[in-house]
């Protein structure tokens, strides 16, 4: 006796339109994390702790100048 196989509908086809929208925090949290990390990198108060390669220091200063415009 052969068993019958049941095919499932595709879940992507069932959730089209307004039901497939992202919640607000799915975009806000990564944006907030990016801004926080960028602020940590560009904070001039912590510049005294950076010693070592002057090329990296110059690059960070250049990015900070471009962002400040």
mmCIF file of N, CA, C and O in Angstrom:
data_model
loop_
_atom_site.group_PDB
_atom_site.id
_atom_site.type_symbol
_atom_site.label_atom_id
_atom_site.label_comp_id
_atom_site.label_asym_id
_atom_site.label_seq_id
_atom_site.Cartn_x
_atom_site.Cartn_y
_atom_site.Cartn_z
ATOM 1 N N UNK A 1 0.843 -1.171 0.000
ATOM 2 C CA UNK A 1 0.000 0.000 0.000
ATOM 3 C C UNK A 1 0.893 1.240 0.000
ATOM 4 O O UNK A 1 1.773 1.365 0.840
ATOM 5 N N UNK A 2 0.680 2.125 -0.910
ATOM 6 C CA UNK A 2 1.502 3.329 -1.032
ATOM 7 C C UNK A 2 0.959 4.426 -0.115
ATOM 8 O O UNK A 2 -0.250 4.625 -0.009
ATOM 9 N N UNK A 3 1.883 5.135 0.537
ATOM 10 C CA UNK A 3 1.482 6.241 1.420
ATOM 11 C C UNK A 3 1.298 7.502 0.591
ATOM 12 O O UNK A 3 2.048 7.766 -0.343
ATOM 13 N N UNK A 4 0.292 8.269 0.946
ATOM 14 C CA UNK A 4 0.045 9.513 0.234
ATOM 15 C C UNK A 4 0.966 10.602 0.777
ATOM 16 O O UNK A 4 1.177 10.704 1.982
ATOM 17 N N UNK A 5 1.495 11.381 -0.116
ATOM 18 C CA UNK A 5 2.352 12.488 0.324
ATOM 19 C C UNK A 5 1.557 13.790 0.229
ATOM 20 O O UNK A 5 0.822 14.020 -0.723
ATOM 21 N N UNK A 6 1.697 14.599 1.240
ATOM 22 C CA UNK A 6 1.003 15.877 1.282
ATOM 23 C C UNK A 6 2.002 16.981 0.994
ATOM 24 O O UNK A 6 3.084 17.014 1.573
ATOM 25 N N UNK A 7 1.649 17.847 0.098
ATOM 26 C CA UNK A 7 2.529 18.973 -0.208
ATOM 27 C C UNK A 7 2.095 20.180 0.614
ATOM 28 O O UNK A 7 0.908 20.472 0.738
ATOM 29 N N UNK A 8 3.059 20.857 1.185
ATOM 30 C CA UNK A 8 2.777 22.055 1.973
ATOM 31 C C UNK A 8 2.832 23.281 1.078
ATOM 32 O O UNK A 8 3.651 23.347 0.165
ATOM 33 N N UNK A 9 2.011 24.261 1.355
ATOM 34 C CA UNK A 9 2.129 25.512 0.597
ATOM 35 C C UNK A 9 3.405 26.237 1.021
ATOM 36 O O UNK A 9 3.876 26.096 2.147
ATOM 37 N N UNK A 10 3.970 26.987 0.107
ATOM 38 C CA UNK A 10 5.194 27.724 0.403
ATOM 39 C C UNK A 10 4.876 28.850 1.381
ATOM 40 O O UNK A 10 3.991 29.661 1.133
ATOM 41 N N UNK A 11 5.612 28.939 2.510
ATOM 42 C CA UNK A 11 5.318 30.003 3.473
ATOM 43 C C UNK A 11 5.620 31.393 2.922
ATOM 44 O O UNK A 11 4.994 32.360 3.310
ATOM 45 N N UNK A 12 6.563 31.507 2.000
ATOM 46 C CA UNK A 12 6.872 32.814 1.421
ATOM 47 C C UNK A 12 5.709 33.318 0.575
ATOM 48 O O UNK A 12 5.440 34.510 0.520
ATOM 49 N N UNK A 13 5.025 32.412 -0.081
ATOM 50 C CA UNK A 13 3.901 32.819 -0.918
ATOM 51 C C UNK A 13 2.714 33.243 -0.057
ATOM 52 O O UNK A 13 1.912 34.074 -0.463
ATOM 53 N N UNK A 14 2.611 32.683 1.147
ATOM 54 C CA UNK A 14 1.484 33.018 2.009
ATOM 55 C C UNK A 14 1.675 34.371 2.695
ATOM 56 O O UNK A 14 0.714 35.008 3.084
ATOM 57 N N UNK A 15 2.925 34.818 2.879
ATOM 58 C CA UNK A 15 3.186 36.072 3.600
ATOM 59 C C UNK A 15 3.695 37.142 2.646
ATOM 60 O O UNK A 15 4.843 37.566 2.725
ATOM 61 N N UNK A 16 2.900 37.577 1.770
ATOM 62 C CA UNK A 16 3.256 38.662 0.851
ATOM 63 C C UNK A 16 2.536 39.930 1.282
ATOM 64 O O UNK A 16 1.509 39.894 1.934
ATOM 65 N N UNK A 17 3.089 41.043 0.896
ATOM 66 C CA UNK A 17 2.415 42.304 1.178
ATOM 67 C C UNK A 17 2.787 42.881 2.526
ATOM 68 O O UNK A 17 3.914 42.806 2.976
ATOM 69 N N UNK A 18 1.798 43.466 3.220
ATOM 70 C CA UNK A 18 2.040 44.172 4.472
ATOM 71 C C UNK A 18 2.416 43.226 5.607
ATOM 72 O O UNK A 18 3.013 43.653 6.581
ATOM 73 N N UNK A 19 2.107 41.962 5.519
ATOM 74 C CA UNK A 19 2.434 41.018 6.566
ATOM 75 C C UNK A 19 3.917 40.698 6.647
ATOM 76 O O UNK A 19 4.383 40.135 7.615
ATOM 77 N N UNK A 20 4.696 41.051 5.636
ATOM 78 C CA UNK A 20 6.119 40.727 5.589
ATOM 79 C C UNK A 20 6.987 41.899 6.017
ATOM 80 O O UNK A 20 8.178 41.885 5.770
ATOM 81 N N UNK A 21 6.413 42.899 6.668
ATOM 82 C CA UNK A 21 7.188 44.067 7.084
ATOM 83 C C UNK A 21 8.024 43.754 8.304
ATOM 84 O O UNK A 21 7.643 42.962 9.154
ATOM 85 N N UNK A 22 9.188 44.411 8.413
ATOM 86 C CA UNK A 22 10.059 44.249 9.565
ATOM 87 C C UNK A 22 9.558 45.083 10.732
ATOM 88 O O UNK A 22 9.006 46.159 10.531
ATOM 89 N N UNK A 23 9.785 44.614 11.952
ATOM 90 C CA UNK A 23 9.455 45.459 13.100
ATOM 91 C C UNK A 23 10.426 46.642 13.172
ATOM 92 O O UNK A 23 11.527 46.585 12.615
ATOM 93 N N UNK A 24 10.051 47.687 13.897
ATOM 94 C CA UNK A 24 10.867 48.904 13.932
ATOM 95 C C UNK A 24 12.232 48.651 14.540
ATOM 96 O O UNK A 24 13.215 49.235 14.132
ATOM 97 N N UNK A 25 12.319 47.744 15.492
ATOM 98 C CA UNK A 25 13.591 47.522 16.169
ATOM 99 C C UNK A 25 14.570 46.731 15.314
ATOM 100 O O UNK A 25 15.766 46.734 15.573
ATOM 101 N N UNK A 26 14.093 46.063 14.265
ATOM 102 C CA UNK A 26 14.986 45.308 13.394
ATOM 103 C C UNK A 26 15.893 46.236 12.590
ATOM 104 O O UNK A 26 16.970 45.830 12.156
ATOM 105 N N UNK A 27 15.498 47.468 12.399
ATOM 106 C CA UNK A 27 16.340 48.457 11.732
ATOM 107 C C UNK A 27 16.984 49.409 12.728
ATOM 108 O O UNK A 27 18.105 49.876 12.517
ATOM 109 N N UNK A 28 16.303 49.680 13.832
ATOM 110 C CA UNK A 28 16.810 50.656 14.801
ATOM 111 C C UNK A 28 18.016 50.125 15.572
ATOM 112 O O UNK A 28 18.974 50.872 15.812
ATOM 113 N N UNK A 29 18.005 48.868 15.974
ATOM 114 C CA UNK A 29 19.096 48.335 16.780
ATOM 115 C C UNK A 29 20.426 48.274 16.027
ATOM 116 O O UNK A 29 21.449 48.723 16.561
ATOM 117 N N UNK A 30 20.482 47.768 14.797
ATOM 118 C CA UNK A 30 21.766 47.802 14.085
ATOM 119 C C UNK A 30 22.240 49.228 13.791
ATOM 120 O O UNK A 30 23.438 49.515 13.846
ATOM 121 N N UNK A 31 21.308 50.128 13.527
ATOM 122 C CA UNK A 31 21.685 51.526 13.284
ATOM 123 C C UNK A 31 22.254 52.144 14.551
ATOM 124 O O UNK A 31 23.285 52.837 14.510
ATOM 125 N N UNK A 32 21.623 51.884 15.681
ATOM 126 C CA UNK A 32 22.114 52.399 16.954
ATOM 127 C C UNK A 32 23.491 51.836 17.288
ATOM 128 O O UNK A 32 24.378 52.560 17.752
ATOM 129 N N UNK A 33 23.699 50.560 17.039
ATOM 130 C CA UNK A 33 25.001 49.948 17.302
ATOM 131 C C UNK A 33 26.080 50.548 16.405
ATOM 132 O O UNK A 33 27.198 50.820 16.854
ATOM 133 N N UNK A 34 25.759 50.781 15.139
ATOM 134 C CA UNK A 34 26.729 51.381 14.223
ATOM 135 C C UNK A 34 27.100 52.789 14.656
ATOM 136 O O UNK A 34 28.275 53.159 14.673
ATOM 137 N N UNK A 35 26.116 53.582 15.042
ATOM 138 C CA UNK A 35 26.380 54.955 15.473
ATOM 139 C C UNK A 35 27.210 54.962 16.755
ATOM 140 O O UNK A 35 28.134 55.765 16.907
ATOM 141 N N UNK A 36 26.907 54.054 17.679
ATOM 142 C CA UNK A 36 27.665 53.991 18.931
ATOM 143 C C UNK A 36 29.123 53.615 18.675
ATOM 144 O O UNK A 36 30.047 54.213 19.248
ATOM 145 N N UNK A 37 29.359 52.642 17.810
ATOM 146 C CA UNK A 37 30.734 52.255 17.502
ATOM 147 C C UNK A 37 31.467 53.358 16.749
ATOM 148 O O UNK A 37 32.655 53.593 16.980
ATOM 149 N N UNK A 38 30.779 54.041 15.861
ATOM 150 C CA UNK A 38 31.401 55.148 15.141
ATOM 151 C C UNK A 38 31.760 56.280 16.099
ATOM 152 O O UNK A 38 32.826 56.883 15.986
ATOM 153 N N UNK A 39 30.906 56.546 17.072
ATOM 154 C CA UNK A 39 31.197 57.584 18.059
ATOM 155 C C UNK A 39 32.394 57.202 18.922
ATOM 156 O O UNK A 39 33.199 58.059 19.296
ATOM 157 N N UNK A 40 32.530 55.922 19.239
ATOM 158 C CA UNK A 40 33.687 55.479 20.018
ATOM 159 C C UNK A 40 34.987 55.639 19.240
ATOM 160 O O UNK A 40 36.022 55.991 19.797
ATOM 161 N N UNK A 41 34.930 55.388 17.942
ATOM 162 C CA UNK A 41 36.132 55.513 17.120
ATOM 163 C C UNK A 41 36.520 56.972 16.938
ATOM 164 O O UNK A 41 37.698 57.329 16.994
ATOM 165 N N UNK A 42 35.539 57.829 16.737
ATOM 166 C CA UNK A 42 35.819 59.220 16.399
ATOM 167 C C UNK A 42 35.892 60.148 17.603
ATOM 168 O O UNK A 42 36.052 61.351 17.436
ATOM 169 N N UNK A 43 35.795 59.619 18.811
ATOM 170 C CA UNK A 43 35.824 60.453 20.004
ATOM 171 C C UNK A 43 37.232 61.026 20.210
ATOM 172 O O UNK A 43 38.169 60.285 20.486
ATOM 173 N N UNK A 44 37.415 62.340 20.096
ATOM 174 C CA UNK A 44 38.756 62.909 20.236
ATOM 175 C C UNK A 44 39.278 62.881 21.672
ATOM 176 O O UNK A 44 40.468 63.033 21.899
ATOM 177 N N UNK A 45 38.447 62.658 22.664
ATOM 178 C CA UNK A 45 38.898 62.604 24.050
ATOM 179 C C UNK A 45 39.780 61.381 24.300
ATOM 180 O O UNK A 45 40.638 61.408 25.175
ATOM 181 N N UNK A 46 39.599 60.325 23.535
ATOM 182 C CA UNK A 46 40.394 59.112 23.708
ATOM 183 C C UNK A 46 41.605 59.069 22.779
ATOM 184 O O UNK A 46 42.290 58.056 22.707
ATOM 185 N N UNK A 47 41.901 60.136 22.097
ATOM 186 C CA UNK A 47 43.003 60.150 21.133
ATOM 187 C C UNK A 47 44.354 60.019 21.820
ATOM 188 O O UNK A 47 45.302 59.517 21.227
ATOM 189 N N UNK A 48 44.479 60.454 23.066
ATOM 190 C CA UNK A 48 45.759 60.378 23.755
ATOM 191 C C UNK A 48 46.171 58.937 24.019
ATOM 192 O O UNK A 48 47.340 58.626 24.149
ATOM 193 N N UNK A 49 45.224 58.018 24.084
ATOM 194 C CA UNK A 49 45.543 56.622 24.341
ATOM 195 C C UNK A 49 46.071 55.924 23.086
ATOM 196 O O UNK A 49 46.649 54.855 23.176
ATOM 197 N N UNK A 50 45.868 56.510 21.940
ATOM 198 C CA UNK A 50 46.305 55.893 20.699
ATOM 199 C C UNK A 50 47.756 56.247 20.444
ATOM 200 O O UNK A 50 48.102 57.390 20.195
ATOM 201 N N UNK A 51 48.608 55.275 20.530
ATOM 202 C CA UNK A 51 50.016 55.464 20.180
ATOM 203 C C UNK A 51 50.300 54.535 19.026
ATOM 204 O O UNK A 51 49.463 53.855 18.563
ATOM 205 N N UNK A 52 51.444 54.473 18.503
ATOM 206 C CA UNK A 52 51.705 53.489 17.467
ATOM 207 C C UNK A 52 51.710 54.082 16.082
ATOM 208 O O UNK A 52 52.317 55.117 15.838
ATOM 209 N N UNK A 53 51.006 53.453 15.171
ATOM 210 C CA UNK A 53 51.067 53.784 13.757
ATOM 211 C C UNK A 53 50.423 55.138 13.466
ATOM 212 O O UNK A 53 49.225 55.316 13.662
ATOM 213 N N UNK A 54 51.204 56.113 12.969
ATOM 214 C CA UNK A 54 50.622 57.423 12.676
ATOM 215 C C UNK A 54 49.692 57.415 11.460
ATOM 216 O O UNK A 54 48.845 58.285 11.330
ATOM 217 N N UNK A 55 49.815 56.426 10.594
ATOM 218 C CA UNK A 55 48.943 56.361 9.418
ATOM 219 C C UNK A 55 47.491 56.114 9.846
ATOM 220 O O UNK A 55 46.564 56.712 9.290
ATOM 221 N N UNK A 56 47.291 55.273 10.831
ATOM 222 C CA UNK A 56 45.941 54.998 11.321
ATOM 223 C C UNK A 56 45.372 56.242 11.997
ATOM 224 O O UNK A 56 44.203 56.585 11.824
ATOM 225 N N UNK A 57 46.224 56.939 12.757
ATOM 226 C CA UNK A 57 45.787 58.158 13.423
ATOM 227 C C UNK A 57 45.379 59.213 12.401
ATOM 228 O O UNK A 57 44.363 59.892 12.562
ATOM 229 N N UNK A 58 46.162 59.346 11.332
ATOM 230 C CA UNK A 58 45.833 60.309 10.273
ATOM 231 C C UNK A 58 44.541 59.919 9.567
ATOM 232 O O UNK A 58 43.736 60.789 9.216
ATOM 233 N N UNK A 59 44.335 58.631 9.353
ATOM 234 C CA UNK A 59 43.110 58.166 8.700
ATOM 235 C C UNK A 59 41.886 58.478 9.555
ATOM 236 O O UNK A 59 40.878 58.982 9.049
ATOM 237 N N UNK A 60 41.989 58.231 10.855
ATOM 238 C CA UNK A 60 40.865 58.498 11.750
ATOM 239 C C UNK A 60 40.587 60.000 11.805
ATOM 240 O O UNK A 60 39.435 60.432 11.805
ATOM 241 N N UNK A 61 41.632 60.809 11.841
ATOM 242 C CA UNK A 61 41.451 62.266 11.845
ATOM 243 C C UNK A 61 40.777 62.735 10.557
ATOM 244 O O UNK A 61 39.907 63.605 10.581
ATOM 245 N N UNK A 62 41.159 62.163 9.438
ATOM 246 C CA UNK A 62 40.569 62.545 8.150
ATOM 247 C C UNK A 62 39.077 62.186 8.101
ATOM 248 O O UNK A 62 38.257 62.977 7.638
ATOM 249 N N UNK A 63 38.743 60.991 8.610
ATOM 250 C CA UNK A 63 37.334 60.561 8.641
ATOM 251 C C UNK A 63 36.548 61.474 9.571
ATOM 252 O O UNK A 63 35.418 61.876 9.254
ATOM 253 N N UNK A 64 37.134 61.839 10.713
ATOM 254 C CA UNK A 64 36.446 62.721 11.652
ATOM 255 C C UNK A 64 36.184 64.098 11.029
ATOM 256 O O UNK A 64 35.127 64.688 11.199
ATOM 257 N N UNK A 65 37.151 64.606 10.261
ATOM 258 C CA UNK A 65 36.960 65.886 9.577
ATOM 259 C C UNK A 65 35.848 65.812 8.534
ATOM 260 O O UNK A 65 35.060 66.738 8.380
ATOM 261 N N UNK A 66 35.815 64.694 7.795
ATOM 262 C CA UNK A 66 34.782 64.541 6.770
ATOM 263 C C UNK A 66 33.382 64.406 7.380
ATOM 264 O O UNK A 66 32.411 64.916 6.836
ATOM 265 N N UNK A 67 33.286 63.732 8.511
ATOM 266 C CA UNK A 67 31.998 63.554 9.172
ATOM 267 C C UNK A 67 31.522 64.870 9.779
ATOM 268 O O UNK A 67 30.335 65.169 9.803
ATOM 269 N N UNK A 68 32.471 65.686 10.240
ATOM 270 C CA UNK A 68 32.116 66.942 10.899
ATOM 271 C C UNK A 68 31.567 67.979 9.918
ATOM 272 O O UNK A 68 30.908 68.919 10.329
ATOM 273 N N UNK A 69 31.811 67.812 8.644
ATOM 274 C CA UNK A 69 31.334 68.788 7.634
ATOM 275 C C UNK A 69 29.872 68.772 7.478
ATOM 276 O O UNK A 69 29.099 67.996 7.562
#
